[in-house]
Short mmCIF file of C-alpha atoms in Angstrom, two decimals:
data_model
loop_
_atom_site.label_atom_id
_atom_site.label_comp_id
_atom_site.label_asym_id
_atom_site.label_seq_id
_atom_site.Cartn_x
_atom_site.Cartn_y
_atom_site.Cartn_z
CA GLY V 908 -20.77 -0.55 225.29
CA ASP V 909 -23.06 1.56 227.28
CA ARG V 910 -23.26 1.05 231.07
CA TYR V 911 -26.80 1.15 231.18
CA PHE V 912 -27.30 -1.48 228.33
CA SER V 913 -28.22 -4.56 230.63
CA ASN V 914 -30.12 -2.29 232.98
CA THR V 915 -28.83 -4.38 235.98
CA GLY V 916 -27.38 -3.42 239.34
CA LYS V 917 -26.31 0.18 240.02
CA ASN V 918 -26.44 0.90 236.29
CA ARG V 919 -30.27 0.54 236.26
CA SER V 920 -31.70 3.30 234.28
CA SER V 921 -34.76 4.68 232.64
CA TYR V 922 -32.89 5.90 229.79
CA LYS V 923 -32.57 2.71 228.09
CA GLY V 924 -34.09 2.78 224.65
CA LEU V 925 -34.18 6.68 224.28
CA PRO V 926 -31.96 7.66 221.23
CA ASP V 927 -29.85 10.36 222.65
CA PHE V 928 -28.50 7.65 225.23
CA GLU V 929 -27.12 5.25 222.65
CA ILE V 930 -23.60 6.44 222.24
CA THR V 931 -21.90 9.65 223.62
CA LEU V 932 -18.64 11.27 222.04
CA ILE V 933 -16.02 13.89 223.16
CA GLU V 934 -13.23 15.83 221.54
CA SER V 935 -9.94 15.17 222.86
CA GLU V 936 -9.07 18.86 222.26
CA VAL V 937 -11.67 19.65 224.95
CA ILE V 938 -10.09 17.25 227.32
CA THR V 939 -6.42 18.56 226.86
CA ALA V 940 -7.72 22.34 227.12
CA PHE V 941 -9.54 21.49 230.14
CA ASN V 942 -6.67 19.85 231.86
CA GLN V 943 -4.41 22.81 230.90
CA GLN V 944 -6.77 25.49 232.04
CA THR V 945 -7.36 23.74 235.44
CA GLY V 946 -3.93 22.37 236.05
CA SER V 947 -5.80 18.69 236.33
CA ASP V 948 -4.42 15.62 234.65
CA PHE V 949 -7.53 13.64 233.79
CA HIS V 950 -7.48 10.55 231.53
CA GLU V 951 -10.05 10.66 228.43
CA SER V 952 -11.64 7.70 230.05
CA ASP V 953 -12.65 9.98 233.26
CA PHE V 954 -15.23 11.57 231.15
CA ARG V 955 -17.29 8.63 230.61
CA ARG V 956 -17.95 9.02 226.86
CA ASN V 957 -17.91 6.06 224.65
CA LEU V 958 -15.79 7.65 221.88
CA ILE V 959 -13.18 9.85 221.93
CA THR V 960 -12.58 12.18 218.76
CA THR V 961 -9.87 14.21 217.28
CA ALA V 962 -10.03 17.08 214.77
CA ILE V 963 -13.69 17.29 214.40
CA ARG V 964 -16.27 19.73 215.84
CA LEU V 965 -18.87 17.65 217.38
CA ASN V 966 -21.13 20.57 218.16
CA ASP V 967 -21.72 21.05 214.43
CA LEU V 968 -23.03 17.28 214.14
CA VAL V 969 -26.22 18.11 216.26
CA GLY V 970 -29.13 17.53 214.01
CA LYS V 971 -26.87 15.64 211.29
CA GLU V 972 -26.27 12.19 210.16
CA PHE V 973 -22.66 11.15 209.97
CA THR V 974 -20.88 7.82 209.95
CA VAL V 975 -18.14 6.01 211.93
CA ASN V 976 -16.54 3.39 209.86
CA GLY V 977 -19.78 3.21 207.81
CA ILE V 978 -21.95 2.96 210.89
CA LYS V 979 -24.61 5.44 210.48
CA MET V 980 -25.30 7.82 213.33
CA TYR V 981 -27.50 10.74 214.15
CA GLY V 982 -26.41 13.61 216.45
CA VAL V 983 -29.20 14.17 218.72
CA ARG V 984 -27.95 16.68 221.05
CA LEU V 985 -25.21 18.15 223.27
CA CYS V 986 -23.77 15.87 225.78
CA GLU V 987 -23.59 18.73 228.69
CA PRO V 988 -21.49 17.67 231.73
CA CYS V 989 -23.72 16.84 234.64
CA ALA V 990 -23.13 17.15 238.39
CA SER V 991 -22.56 13.45 238.63
CA LEU V 992 -19.40 13.68 236.55
CA GLN V 993 -18.50 16.63 238.44
CA ARG V 994 -18.64 14.55 241.87
CA ARG V 995 -16.74 11.59 240.35
CA LEU V 996 -13.58 14.18 238.95
CA ALA V 997 -13.96 16.04 242.50
CA THR V 998 -13.42 19.31 240.50
CA ARG V 999 -15.43 22.08 239.29
CA ILE V 1000 -16.19 21.30 235.64
CA LEU V 1001 -19.73 22.57 234.90
CA PRO V 1002 -18.78 26.13 233.81
CA ASP V 1003 -15.56 25.27 231.93
CA LEU V 1004 -17.47 22.46 230.14
CA MET V 1005 -20.71 23.65 229.30
CA GLY V 1006 -21.31 23.53 225.43
CA LYS V 1007 -17.99 21.39 224.81
CA GLY V 1008 -19.26 18.19 227.02
CA GLY V 1009 -19.67 16.36 223.80
CA LEU V 1010 -22.52 15.02 221.60
CA ARG V 1011 -25.18 12.22 222.28
CA ALA V 1012 -26.18 10.45 219.30
CA GLN V 1013 -28.20 7.72 218.01
CA ILE V 1014 -26.86 4.62 216.26
CA LYS V 1015 -28.76 3.88 212.96
CA GLY V 1016 -26.69 0.99 211.74
CA ASN V 1017 -24.35 -2.00 212.78
CA GLY V 1018 -20.88 -2.36 212.77
CA ILE V 1019 -17.45 -2.50 214.70
CA ILE V 1020 -15.65 0.95 215.42
CA HIS V 1021 -11.97 0.48 215.72
CA LEU V 1022 -9.20 2.78 217.05
CA ALA V 1023 -8.40 5.67 214.60
CA ASP V 1024 -11.81 5.26 212.57
CA LYS V 1025 -12.77 8.24 210.58
CA ILE V 1026 -16.19 10.31 211.03
CA TYR V 1027 -17.68 11.49 208.08
#
């Protein structure tokens, strides 16, 4: 789940309820390329996205509906890297990840997402 969902503690946020903060996705290929280009060894979870994808161009889903295991979603906008992520990773990421930081999406249905579910 999203760390802002409960809106308590240090995860308090004014973002709760906004459609582009419901779920975030990033391509595993972007993380691999970033690690290779920078000589880093960051784990996928370090990028703080809800879903890690393989073999799909997330930028192409902006403004489109798609499904993950039958759960309808809508690609709201790109999820550009932020200064907060750069501070947590303690490395310069912003130039290398601009336009490649993933996708912010709205969840339009219910269900359970499993490892290796397909995106359509």
